[in-house]
Amino acid sequence: MGKGLVMNKRVTIQEVADQAGVSKTTVSRYLNKKYHKMSPATKKRIKAVIEALDYRPSRQAQALKSKRSYLIGVVIADISNMYASLLLKGMSQVFNQAKWQMIILDSLGEVDLESQYLERLIDQNVDGIILQPAAITSENYQFIEDMQLPLILADRKTYPSQWLTIGTDNEAVISRLFDQIHLADYQSFVVVSEVLAPVSTRQDRYQAVVTACAPAPVHLIEVGQNNWQKAILDLAGQQKTLFFCNNGRVMIEVLRILKQGNFQVPQEVGVTGFDDWHMTDMIGPGITSIEQPTERIGAALAENLLQAIESQQILKAGYQAIPSHISLRSSV
Amino acid sequence: MGKGLVMNKRVTIQEVADQAGVSKTTVSRYLNKKYHKMSPATKKRIKAVIEALDYRPSRQAQALKSKRSYLIGVVIADISNMYASLLLKGMSQVFNQAKWQMIILDSLGEVDLESQYLERLIDQNVDGIILQPAAITSENYQFIEDMQLPLILADRKTYPSQWLTIGTDNEAVISRLFDQIHLADYQSFVVVSEVLAPVSTRQDRYQAVVTACAPAPVHLIEVGQNNWQKAILDLAGQQKTLFFCNNGRVMIEVLRILKQGNFQVPQEVGVTGFDDWHMTDMIGPGITSIEQPTERIGAALAENLLQAIESQQILKAGYQAIPSHISLRSSV
DNA sequence: CTGAAAGCGCTAACAC
DNA sequence: GTGTTAGCGCTTTCAG
């Protein structure tokens, strides 16, 4: 690898220049592949010295001068969540293949913490930001725009629409899913979700279910609310109910509760919804569910952001929906 | 928030100095809380200007001068893995609470890619590195040591032992788990694992099972090998077998295979092992399993690394085991 | 108590 | 083709 046996201090461009008998400028030109007017001889000499010394330019210094850090800030609402993991996987495939690196922060879904972290990213001179916003109002993120920093939203929209958001095709896939379900089999319909208000995705999914079930009414159970578990069991006990779960964690919970209540799926209750794990087929009879293309969403976020950074263009506000896959099994 | 309506360029320390009628030096002193010899008046004035201008120092520039980037490099073998997610969660709790930020890279378990990423982190002037190594030989990481960069290993040891590694108490917890199992119930014992060779953790777990079952022999099935699925079904069919799964993904796979083969757990086969998801209770009868304290491992890694960085001391090589929890259910 | 000046490692006019 | 010079935004002697 051309590495010396022991090396303490970083070698600098100056040392390379000295050893090669040229100026820093020339070395810098070499580094930045500006060969257009450079004698093959010097070029070769510099190359040799760089290898001998195992010289690697300091990104810090380059960034300070060139205003490009090759750092991307990523703020996620919960890094331990499977959805987030897959999103990050997709991003890292795009960024790391190129020379970009991600600084990843976990906002815990808390708006104040999120603001703090966003500011830190700006302090760090990141070239762009990918954000899964904890707030639903665009105003919270206006200051990023003011800084002229490219920003792209993951999964969740903010209002009024101001940035490009990339996520699942919630409405379309839910509509397709319900086309496959024989609604007459059910006497009541329930959406189970984490609290709707702060997250556009949850609202959109709820609305899509409402639309799909119309004119039948749709109940909403928000996990964490008073007696929500009991509410599920009550509904399941009263009439044949279809439970639509807004994400994978919720689905796991619902299945657990129904199992404890000794309800048979799909004979006594129906269960469907979003499955972040792609593994509900392990559970019970196999759950008919929506599998999100999470990695591809992550990759798309990264690609779009890079393009915006490199072209210096502002991303067009709006929602880019990546199509989901419906996994038909036997839970409904 | 003290933010102006529109601001394009970052404000610099020079502008603050000008507005406050002092020199950059004094502002810098203020920023670094060197108040010892500074008149309350100037202090107040600087404070006011900083707030009015919403000035925030550039980390880039600070780092270039002070040799402290407040950046930590984290290289993980697979970022979409649940174990990794929880590790990162634990780390982020420690780092982000303080003013540290993580650059996270996914090595895909590939040694070459990993080397490349580690070098990039060095280029970026990170203050320390947390690594879940893809290779098992310490030699691969010697160059980090040569750079005087604090390094700490997550979950996996390298040989010869050269750095502090923090992970699960594999041997101890496996020994405790087997104390709870009535070995006489089984006629054969099998460890199912991803390929053993490159990862110390997998080897250690296998050895611990061998020790616990002695003098009975222990079969080893490496997933991905020729006909490994069939091997599982064959063993299960021949005699009453206990399957020990080396991690959560493997356990999911084993359960899936056994289910397809119509084997009843625990009547016909026993299943136990490590469960990264803390959710195998959703599956079948509830799986007796080992739940790793993954978040705490992540936090411990972060804490130890920070301490090493701040004290300028080298971490003592060795293995720090964080105790796991055994979840006794009914699968064995 | 405060400031001038040098410099961290690099890039980019502008000369020659 | 290549070098000189002047910074990027900050910290830190060293003087006063």
XYZ file of C-alpha atoms (C1' of nucleotides) in Angstrom:
696
model
C 0.000 0.000 0.000
C 2.968 2.315 -0.036
C 2.664 3.020 3.646
C 5.718 3.683 5.713
C 6.349 1.625 8.773
C 5.592 4.321 11.265
C 4.303 7.738 10.475
C 3.249 10.246 13.029
C 2.394 13.515 11.432
C 0.318 13.920 8.348
C 2.407 14.847 5.383
C 1.393 18.138 3.799
C 1.309 19.459 0.312
C 4.355 21.559 1.111
C 6.475 18.524 1.834
C 5.394 16.922 -1.394
C 6.257 20.096 -3.243
C 9.692 20.262 -1.635
C 10.541 16.653 -2.342
C 9.372 16.931 -5.900
C 11.204 20.178 -6.387
C 8.093 22.085 -7.459
C 5.728 24.543 -5.839
C 2.595 23.800 -3.885
C 0.586 25.162 -6.764
C 1.830 22.523 -9.111
C 1.104 19.793 -6.664
C -2.337 21.214 -6.124
C -2.885 21.227 -9.857
C -1.877 17.624 -9.986
C -4.254 16.737 -7.190
C -7.111 18.425 -8.956
C -6.247 16.747 -12.217
C -5.508 19.989 -13.985
C -2.968 18.402 -16.240
C -3.721 20.566 -19.275
C -0.456 22.406 -19.129
C 1.884 20.310 -17.145
C 4.929 18.495 -18.358
C 4.718 14.731 -18.215
C 7.995 14.805 -16.331
C 6.729 16.872 -13.383
C 3.532 14.955 -13.376
C 5.414 11.718 -13.046
C 7.710 13.129 -10.398
C 4.844 14.371 -8.275
C 3.053 11.090 -8.613
C 6.122 9.265 -7.381
C 6.616 11.508 -4.395
C 2.978 11.302 -3.406
C 3.161 7.553 -3.436
C 6.454 7.407 -1.620
C 5.194 9.669 1.119
C 1.693 8.202 1.059
C 0.442 11.726 0.929
C -3.303 12.345 1.209
C -4.717 15.844 1.075
C -6.571 17.159 4.078
C -10.253 17.480 3.319
C -10.497 20.095 6.046
C -8.112 22.390 4.305
C -9.500 21.732 0.885
C -12.971 22.448 2.129
C -12.005 25.654 3.820
C -10.651 27.002 0.598
C -12.936 25.479 -1.988
C -16.244 25.706 -0.159
C -16.989 22.075 -0.757
C -16.794 19.711 2.186
C -18.114 16.545 0.552
C -20.108 16.148 3.704
C -23.850 15.523 3.657
C -25.961 16.010 6.749
C -28.657 13.437 7.435
C -31.184 13.948 10.205
C -33.430 11.003 10.938
C -36.308 10.784 13.400
C -35.210 7.471 14.877
C -32.073 5.775 13.755
C -32.914 2.449 15.378
C -36.053 2.103 13.322
C -35.914 -0.419 10.488
C -37.294 2.082 8.034
C -34.461 4.456 8.854
C -31.852 1.731 8.526
C -32.958 0.863 5.053
C -33.139 4.494 4.070
C -29.565 4.948 5.240
C -28.475 1.829 3.412
C -29.831 3.225 0.188
C -28.201 6.581 0.729
C -24.862 5.144 1.653
C -24.781 3.124 -1.531
C -24.972 6.303 -3.544
C -22.849 8.596 -1.418
C -20.042 6.275 -0.537
C -19.633 5.034 -4.062
C -18.815 8.621 -4.818
C -16.561 10.520 -2.459
C -19.320 11.820 -0.234
C -19.715 11.064 3.408
C -22.735 11.305 5.655
C -22.953 12.895 9.053
C -25.952 11.194 10.586
C -27.925 12.592 13.499
C -30.906 11.176 15.352
C -33.459 13.847 16.212
C -35.517 11.464 18.362
C -38.462 13.107 16.648
C -37.973 16.154 18.851
C -38.282 19.468 17.108
C -35.914 21.365 19.373
C -33.177 18.793 19.178
C -33.663 18.674 15.458
C -33.107 22.424 15.105
C -29.974 22.187 17.139
C -28.618 19.386 15.019
C -29.442 21.156 11.791
C -27.493 24.154 12.972
C -24.562 21.984 13.856
C -24.600 20.595 10.369
C -24.503 24.078 8.979
C -21.599 24.889 11.290
C -19.862 21.882 9.862
C -20.307 23.271 6.379
C -22.157 20.338 4.939
C -22.909 20.607 1.243
C -26.500 19.500 1.577
C -29.048 18.071 3.983
C -31.426 15.127 3.921
C -34.094 15.490 6.552
C -36.874 13.312 7.828
C -38.654 16.204 9.475
C -40.011 16.062 13.000
C -42.231 19.072 12.346
C -44.878 19.430 9.703
C -44.498 23.157 9.123
C -42.010 24.358 6.548
C -41.267 27.407 8.636
C -39.134 25.312 10.966
C -36.674 24.724 8.167
C -36.712 28.077 6.479
C -33.328 28.946 7.912
C -31.709 26.174 5.913
C -33.119 27.676 2.751
C -31.834 31.064 3.834
C -28.377 29.565 4.023
C -28.705 28.511 0.387
C -28.213 24.937 1.465
C -29.744 22.219 -0.687
C -32.389 20.414 1.346
C -34.454 17.383 0.518
C -37.066 15.717 2.677
C -37.323 12.021 3.348
C -40.707 10.373 3.612
C -42.552 13.288 5.209
C -43.877 16.460 3.638
C -44.006 19.839 5.300
C -46.558 22.562 4.638
C -46.698 24.739 2.694
C -44.835 22.642 0.193
C -41.388 24.086 -0.207
C -38.938 21.270 -0.833
C -38.731 18.079 -2.782
C -39.919 15.134 -0.741
C -39.307 11.539 -1.736
C -41.288 8.698 -0.242
C -43.703 5.876 -0.788
C -46.671 6.105 -3.144
C -48.987 5.971 -0.166
C -52.342 6.816 -1.742
C -51.811 4.792 -4.890
C -50.645 1.641 -3.200
C -53.323 1.763 -0.545
C -55.909 2.148 -3.265
C -54.503 -0.833 -5.118
C -54.399 -2.860 -1.944
C -58.052 -2.229 -1.185
C -58.972 -3.264 -4.690
C -57.764 -6.699 -3.681
C -59.765 -6.827 -0.492
C -63.363 -7.930 -0.385
C -64.734 -5.122 1.721
C -68.108 -6.780 2.197
C -66.372 -9.329 4.414
C -65.955 -6.673 7.081
C -68.343 -4.780 9.246
C -65.880 -2.220 10.466
C -62.625 -0.656 9.400
C -59.887 0.686 11.614
C -56.637 2.490 10.978
C -54.075 2.013 13.719
C -51.317 4.586 13.677
C -48.936 6.546 15.739
C -50.273 9.995 16.474
C -51.371 11.520 13.181
C -50.854 15.221 13.689
C -47.114 15.733 13.341
C -46.412 13.505 10.351
C -47.813 13.935 6.855
C -47.271 10.321 5.914
C -49.532 9.091 8.674
C -52.258 11.519 7.672
C -51.985 10.616 4.022
C -52.285 6.943 4.723
C -55.260 7.437 6.969
C -56.995 9.541 4.335
C -56.264 7.000 1.656
C -57.902 4.291 3.712
C -60.896 6.517 4.353
C -61.218 7.085 0.634
C -60.846 3.413 -0.163
C -63.491 2.331 2.335
C -66.029 5.046 1.538
C -68.849 5.241 2.177
C -68.144 2.975 5.151
C -66.752 4.927 8.106
C -63.208 4.339 9.276
C -62.194 4.346 12.930
C -58.842 5.744 13.974
C -56.841 4.394 16.862
C -53.685 6.244 17.754
C -51.235 4.075 19.659
C -50.239 5.517 22.970
C -53.612 7.113 23.547
C -55.707 6.099 26.523
C -56.701 2.475 26.354
C -55.802 2.036 22.748
C -55.055 -1.635 23.235
C -58.418 -2.191 24.796
C -60.034 -0.276 21.947
C -58.554 -2.761 19.523
C -59.816 -5.744 21.429
C -63.247 -4.193 21.838
C -63.622 -3.515 18.150
C -62.353 -6.944 17.276
C -64.874 -8.482 19.640
C -67.898 -6.574 18.443
C -67.891 -7.241 14.732
C -65.685 -8.521 12.014
C -63.055 -5.818 11.712
C -60.278 -5.007 9.299
C -57.235 -3.429 10.923
C -54.999 -1.323 8.726
C -51.619 -0.692 10.364
C -49.769 2.406 9.380
C -46.299 0.969 9.767
C -44.390 -2.127 10.721
C -43.995 -1.401 14.379
C -47.683 -0.766 14.745
C -48.470 -3.969 12.901
C -46.303 -5.987 15.231
C -48.115 -4.454 18.164
C -51.543 -5.080 16.727
C -50.720 -8.697 15.972
C -49.409 -9.148 19.467
C -52.547 -7.709 21.001
C -54.876 -9.748 18.832
C -52.935 -12.881 19.634
C -53.229 -12.219 23.342
C -56.953 -11.709 22.838
C -57.073 -15.076 21.050
C -58.440 -13.701 17.838
C -57.799 -15.775 14.747
C -56.436 -14.027 11.677
C -58.074 -13.961 9.143
C -61.085 -15.916 10.364
C -62.146 -13.473 13.067
C -60.248 -10.292 12.192
C -58.380 -8.987 9.176
C -54.971 -7.360 9.437
C -53.066 -5.488 6.791
C -50.964 -2.374 6.318
C -47.351 -1.382 5.941
C -44.630 -3.854 6.837
C -41.199 -2.290 7.217
C -39.540 -5.577 7.986
C -40.490 -7.581 4.932
C -40.832 -10.447 7.322
C -44.395 -10.694 8.488
C -44.556 -13.976 6.642
C -42.934 -15.437 9.731
C -45.914 -14.512 11.797
C -49.099 -16.492 11.901
C -50.611 -17.201 8.527
C -48.683 -14.614 6.560
C -49.847 -11.049 6.454
C -51.049 -9.317 3.343
C -49.072 -6.143 3.455
C -47.392 -3.290 1.658
C -43.651 -3.514 1.351
C -42.038 -0.166 0.852
C -39.066 0.268 -1.447
C -37.192 1.916 1.350
C -33.677 1.419 0.077
C -34.645 2.839 -3.260
C -36.145 5.838 -1.572
C -32.846 6.359 0.206
C -30.924 6.047 -3.030
C -33.280 8.434 -4.805
C -32.861 10.984 -2.045
C -29.112 10.784 -2.347
C -29.127 10.969 -6.125
C -31.409 13.962 -6.233
C -29.459 15.809 -3.605
C -26.147 15.198 -5.321
C -27.548 16.370 -8.571
C -28.794 19.559 -6.969
C -25.439 20.172 -5.347
C -23.448 19.553 -8.463
C -25.687 21.506 -10.762
C -26.196 24.294 -8.234
C -29.874 24.084 -9.028
C -32.669 24.207 -6.545
C -34.767 21.073 -6.345
C -38.325 21.547 -7.486
C -40.744 21.331 -4.567
C -43.224 18.484 -4.656
C -43.572 14.828 -3.872
C -41.771 12.100 -5.713
C -43.478 8.774 -5.060
C -41.555 5.540 -5.384
C -43.877 2.602 -6.078
C -44.432 0.023 -3.358
C -45.013 -3.659 -3.642
C -48.074 -5.442 -2.340
C -47.469 -8.814 -0.821
C -50.683 -10.790 -1.034
C -50.984 -13.401 1.637
C -53.878 -14.573 3.698
C -54.556 -12.176 6.533
C -57.566 -10.440 5.008
C -34.186 32.712 17.126
C -32.388 35.902 16.298
C -32.227 34.981 12.661
C -32.428 37.620 10.021
C -35.011 37.357 7.307
C -32.612 36.490 4.556
C -28.953 35.799 4.892
C -26.781 34.548 2.147
C -23.215 34.402 3.264
C -22.003 33.023 6.525
C -20.979 35.743 8.898
C -17.348 35.464 9.962
C -15.463 36.219 13.100
C -14.031 39.280 11.424
C -17.453 40.844 10.978
C -18.292 40.179 14.579
C -15.041 41.767 15.611
C -15.685 44.834 13.480
C -19.213 45.327 14.725
C -18.155 44.907 18.307
C -15.192 47.184 17.873
C -12.671 44.592 19.014
C -10.177 42.304 17.330
C -10.721 38.780 16.090
C -8.544 37.606 18.922
C -10.926 38.884 21.506
C -13.912 37.362 19.811
C -12.074 34.098 19.585
C -11.332 34.275 23.275
C -14.980 34.827 23.938
C -15.939 31.864 21.809
C -13.536 29.636 23.636
C -14.770 30.870 26.981
C -11.426 32.342 27.936
C -13.003 35.033 30.026
C -10.289 35.148 32.651
C -8.977 38.509 31.581
C -11.762 40.156 29.726
C -13.812 43.119 30.758
C -17.463 42.414 31.397
C -18.228 45.246 29.037
C -16.529 43.741 25.983
C -17.878 40.370 26.872
C -21.377 41.736 26.860
C -20.825 43.630 23.673
C -19.516 40.613 21.841
C -22.375 38.534 23.091
C -24.850 41.044 21.762
C -23.233 41.256 18.347
C -23.041 37.512 18.026
C -26.710 37.215 18.745
C -27.672 40.077 16.486
C -25.734 38.596 13.600
C -26.609 35.038 14.503
C -22.947 34.260 14.157
C -21.804 30.671 14.357
C -18.151 29.745 14.053
C -17.084 27.523 11.192
C -16.076 24.126 12.474
C -13.946 23.667 9.390
C -11.801 26.616 10.202
C -11.658 25.833 13.877
C -10.617 22.309 13.118
C -7.922 23.326 10.695
C -6.270 25.407 13.336
C -6.981 23.503 16.500
C -6.580 19.936 15.226
C -9.905 18.907 16.641
C -12.716 18.243 14.231
C -15.325 16.886 16.638
C -15.937 14.285 14.001
C -15.969 10.583 14.798
C -15.692 7.990 12.080
C -17.910 4.928 12.366
C -17.494 1.996 10.028
C -20.156 -0.683 10.251
C -20.340 -3.983 8.406
C -23.988 -3.590 7.424
C -25.929 -0.530 8.324
C -29.318 -2.054 7.536
C -28.824 -4.746 10.106
C -30.817 -4.354 13.308
C -27.770 -4.925 15.447
C -26.020 -2.053 13.707
C -29.015 0.235 14.106
C -29.113 -0.266 17.808
C -25.372 0.164 18.092
C -25.673 3.479 16.281
C -28.573 4.519 18.467
C -26.458 3.978 21.547
C -23.527 5.867 20.102
C -25.597 8.766 18.922
C -27.031 9.218 22.373
C -23.568 9.801 23.739
C -22.007 11.724 20.878
C -24.852 14.007 19.999
C -25.532 14.917 23.568
C -22.044 16.308 23.481
C -20.916 18.261 20.476
C -19.614 15.299 18.536
C -20.896 14.125 15.216
C -20.569 10.785 13.507
C -19.569 10.102 9.950
C -21.036 6.682 9.290
C -19.867 4.369 6.544
C -21.109 0.937 5.532
C -18.253 -1.400 4.599
C -20.641 -4.110 3.329
C -18.301 -6.447 5.156
C -15.773 -6.045 2.369
C -12.204 -5.611 3.464
C -11.089 -3.509 0.515
C -13.973 -1.113 0.722
C -13.395 -0.888 4.427
C -9.765 0.163 3.958
C -10.811 2.801 1.504
C -13.389 4.202 3.881
C -11.002 4.229 6.788
C -8.556 6.250 4.736
C -11.274 8.688 3.813
C -12.039 9.153 7.454
C -8.430 9.932 8.122
C -8.466 12.420 5.247
C -11.418 14.025 6.907
C -9.420 14.432 10.083
C -11.751 12.563 12.353
C -10.749 12.563 15.992
C -11.334 8.864 16.476
C -12.756 5.758 14.880
C -15.248 3.111 15.897
C -14.949 0.045 13.748
C -16.860 -3.170 13.394
C -14.047 -4.880 11.548
C -14.577 -6.889 8.383
C -11.212 -8.578 8.809
C -10.020 -10.610 11.740
C -6.342 -9.686 11.515
C -5.107 -6.621 13.347
C -2.594 -5.947 10.632
C -5.356 -4.559 8.416
C -5.824 -1.694 10.808
C -2.264 -0.998 11.801
C -2.164 2.128 9.680
C -4.775 3.760 11.884
C -2.574 3.173 14.876
C 0.367 4.634 12.987
C -1.652 7.785 12.501
C -2.026 8.039 16.267
C -5.768 7.878 15.840
C -7.811 6.476 18.704
C -9.521 3.297 17.533
C -12.021 1.082 19.259
C -13.631 -2.073 17.935
C -17.299 -2.893 18.039
C -18.441 -6.431 18.674
C -15.586 -8.191 16.880
C -12.036 -8.826 18.015
C -8.997 -8.859 15.774
C -5.855 -10.893 16.315
C -3.400 -10.391 17.777
C -5.294 -8.339 20.289
C -4.319 -4.750 19.837
C -7.332 -2.561 20.570
C -10.143 -2.374 23.039
C -13.188 -4.258 21.826
C -16.613 -3.898 23.386
C -19.319 -6.441 22.815
C -21.635 -9.011 24.304
C -20.583 -11.425 27.035
C -20.860 -14.279 24.575
C -19.283 -17.143 26.495
C -20.805 -16.250 29.835
C -24.338 -15.809 28.623
C -24.266 -18.931 26.494
C -23.045 -20.869 29.471
C -25.844 -19.481 31.612
C -28.399 -20.219 28.909
C -27.367 -23.851 28.669
C -27.632 -24.189 32.424
C -31.332 -23.590 31.895
C -31.718 -26.172 29.173
C -32.284 -29.816 29.902
C -29.699 -31.272 27.569
C -30.911 -34.816 28.019
C -34.037 -33.844 26.060
C -31.961 -33.650 22.915
C -30.125 -36.185 20.859
C -28.199 -33.728 18.746
C -26.956 -30.177 18.914
C -26.436 -27.785 16.054
C -25.041 -24.293 15.775
C -26.343 -22.383 12.787
C -24.225 -19.404 11.880
C -23.007 -17.249 9.092
C -19.572 -18.292 7.944
C -17.371 -18.556 11.019
C -13.916 -17.725 9.728
C -13.897 -13.948 9.329
C -15.683 -12.938 12.526
C -14.459 -13.563 16.043
C -17.917 -13.280 17.560
C -19.247 -16.160 15.503
C -16.305 -18.330 16.474
C -16.612 -17.471 20.131
C -20.280 -18.314 20.203
C -19.737 -21.604 18.455
C -16.973 -22.530 20.869
C -19.115 -21.594 23.838
C -21.862 -23.908 22.653
C -19.352 -26.689 22.103
C -18.122 -26.215 25.638
C -21.630 -26.117 27.058
C -22.709 -29.313 25.295
C -19.565 -31.306 25.959
C -19.058 -34.181 25.798
C -21.891 -34.328 23.241
C -20.701 -33.307 19.792
C -21.983 -30.140 18.163
C -22.739 -29.861 14.465
C -22.040 -26.656 12.631
C -24.155 -25.411 9.753
C -22.951 -22.306 8.001
C -25.731 -20.544 6.175
C -25.058 -20.046 2.509
C -23.094 -23.287 2.242
C -24.284 -26.014 -0.096
C -27.644 -27.360 0.959
C -27.590 -25.811 4.362
C -31.355 -25.597 4.465
C -31.674 -29.232 3.647
C -29.083 -30.015 6.290
C -31.306 -28.401 8.867
C -34.369 -30.342 7.814
C -32.413 -33.597 7.705
C -31.071 -33.154 11.195
C -34.462 -32.154 12.488
C -35.999 -35.234 10.931
C -33.480 -37.730 12.225
C -33.516 -37.091 15.940
C -34.626 -34.548 18.451
C -32.333 -31.639 17.757
C -31.527 -28.346 19.463
C -30.717 -25.534 17.065
C -28.617 -22.695 18.406
C -28.783 -19.647 16.135
C -25.848 -17.315 16.167
C -27.827 -14.161 15.493
C -31.292 -12.824 14.852
C -31.273 -13.079 11.096
C -30.166 -16.679 11.253
C -32.856 -17.440 13.790
C -35.544 -16.006 11.551
C -34.273 -18.165 8.726
C -34.138 -21.300 10.821
C -37.649 -20.771 12.111
C -38.886 -20.211 8.596
C -37.270 -23.406 7.362
C -38.552 -25.476 10.265
C -42.026 -24.096 9.757
C -41.959 -25.014 6.092
C -40.856 -28.503 7.120
C -43.802 -28.657 9.517
C -41.717 -29.217 12.596
C -43.308 -28.230 15.888
C -41.275 -26.104 18.267
C -40.521 -27.185 20.977
C -42.204 -30.598 20.686
C -40.134 -31.871 17.799
C -37.175 -29.487 17.698
C -35.660 -26.946 20.040
C -34.624 -23.486 18.892
C -32.633 -20.907 20.775
C -29.828 -18.417 20.260
C -29.326 -14.713 19.827
C -32.299 -12.534 18.998
C -31.340 -9.086 17.765
C -34.924 -7.978 17.347
C -36.254 -8.546 20.848
C -39.384 -9.663 19.085
C -39.265 -13.384 18.617
C -42.086 -13.555 21.101
C -44.298 -12.762 18.139
C -43.311 -15.973 16.484
C -44.829 -19.315 17.272
C -44.705 -20.203 20.934
C -42.130 -17.640 21.998
C -38.462 -18.341 21.623
C -36.077 -18.723 24.502
C -33.296 -16.445 23.435
C -30.460 -14.150 24.334
C -31.167 -10.463 24.057
C -28.059 -8.422 23.613
C -27.673 -5.032 25.250
C -26.826 -3.555 21.902
C -27.630 0.053 22.637
C -25.536 -0.086 25.759
C -22.661 -1.516 23.800
C -22.953 1.414 21.428
C -23.004 3.869 24.291
C -20.024 2.199 25.934
C -18.064 2.381 22.709
C -18.784 6.061 22.407
C -17.952 6.790 26.024
C -14.670 4.953 25.936
C -13.605 6.554 22.713
C -14.419 10.042 23.941
C -12.499 9.445 27.077
C -9.492 8.301 25.103
C -9.670 11.334 22.867
C -10.054 13.783 25.661
C -7.422 12.274 27.890
C -5.046 11.621 24.994
C -4.570 8.177 26.413
C -4.456 4.990 24.452
C -7.232 2.544 25.236
C -6.038 -0.633 26.821
C -6.364 -3.580 24.467
C -8.754 -6.332 25.509
C -12.407 -7.251 25.525
C -15.019 -5.464 27.534
C -18.115 -7.634 27.833
C -21.504 -6.089 28.446
C -23.899 -8.553 30.080
C -26.802 -9.909 28.034
C -30.259 -10.857 29.137
C -31.774 -14.286 28.739
C -35.403 -14.358 27.819
C -36.820 -17.677 28.944
C -39.791 -18.771 26.917
C -40.846 -22.131 25.618
C -38.890 -23.064 22.562
C -36.503 -25.512 24.188
C -7.244 43.361 29.513
C -6.511 43.537 24.295
C -4.411 43.375 19.572
C -0.945 42.384 15.715
C 0.808 38.887 13.287
C 1.708 34.345 11.975
C -0.014 30.216 10.294
C -3.186 25.611 10.005
C -3.165 22.984 4.647
C -4.944 24.000 0.811
C -6.632 26.656 -3.903
C -6.637 30.124 -7.421
C -5.828 34.510 -9.647
C -2.266 36.502 -11.836
C 2.158 36.839 -13.247
C 6.269 35.246 -15.963
C 4.522 25.050 -17.856
C 5.266 26.796 -13.305
C 5.726 29.929 -9.268
C 4.260 34.052 -6.333
C 0.974 35.739 -3.596
C -3.043 36.190 -1.239
C -6.399 34.379 1.205
C -10.406 30.650 3.280
C -12.012 31.494 8.948
C -10.183 30.517 12.703
C -6.526 30.104 17.116
C -2.545 31.392 19.425
C 1.875 33.122 20.696
C 3.874 37.339 21.962
C 3.731 42.276 22.961
C 1.973 45.903 25.135
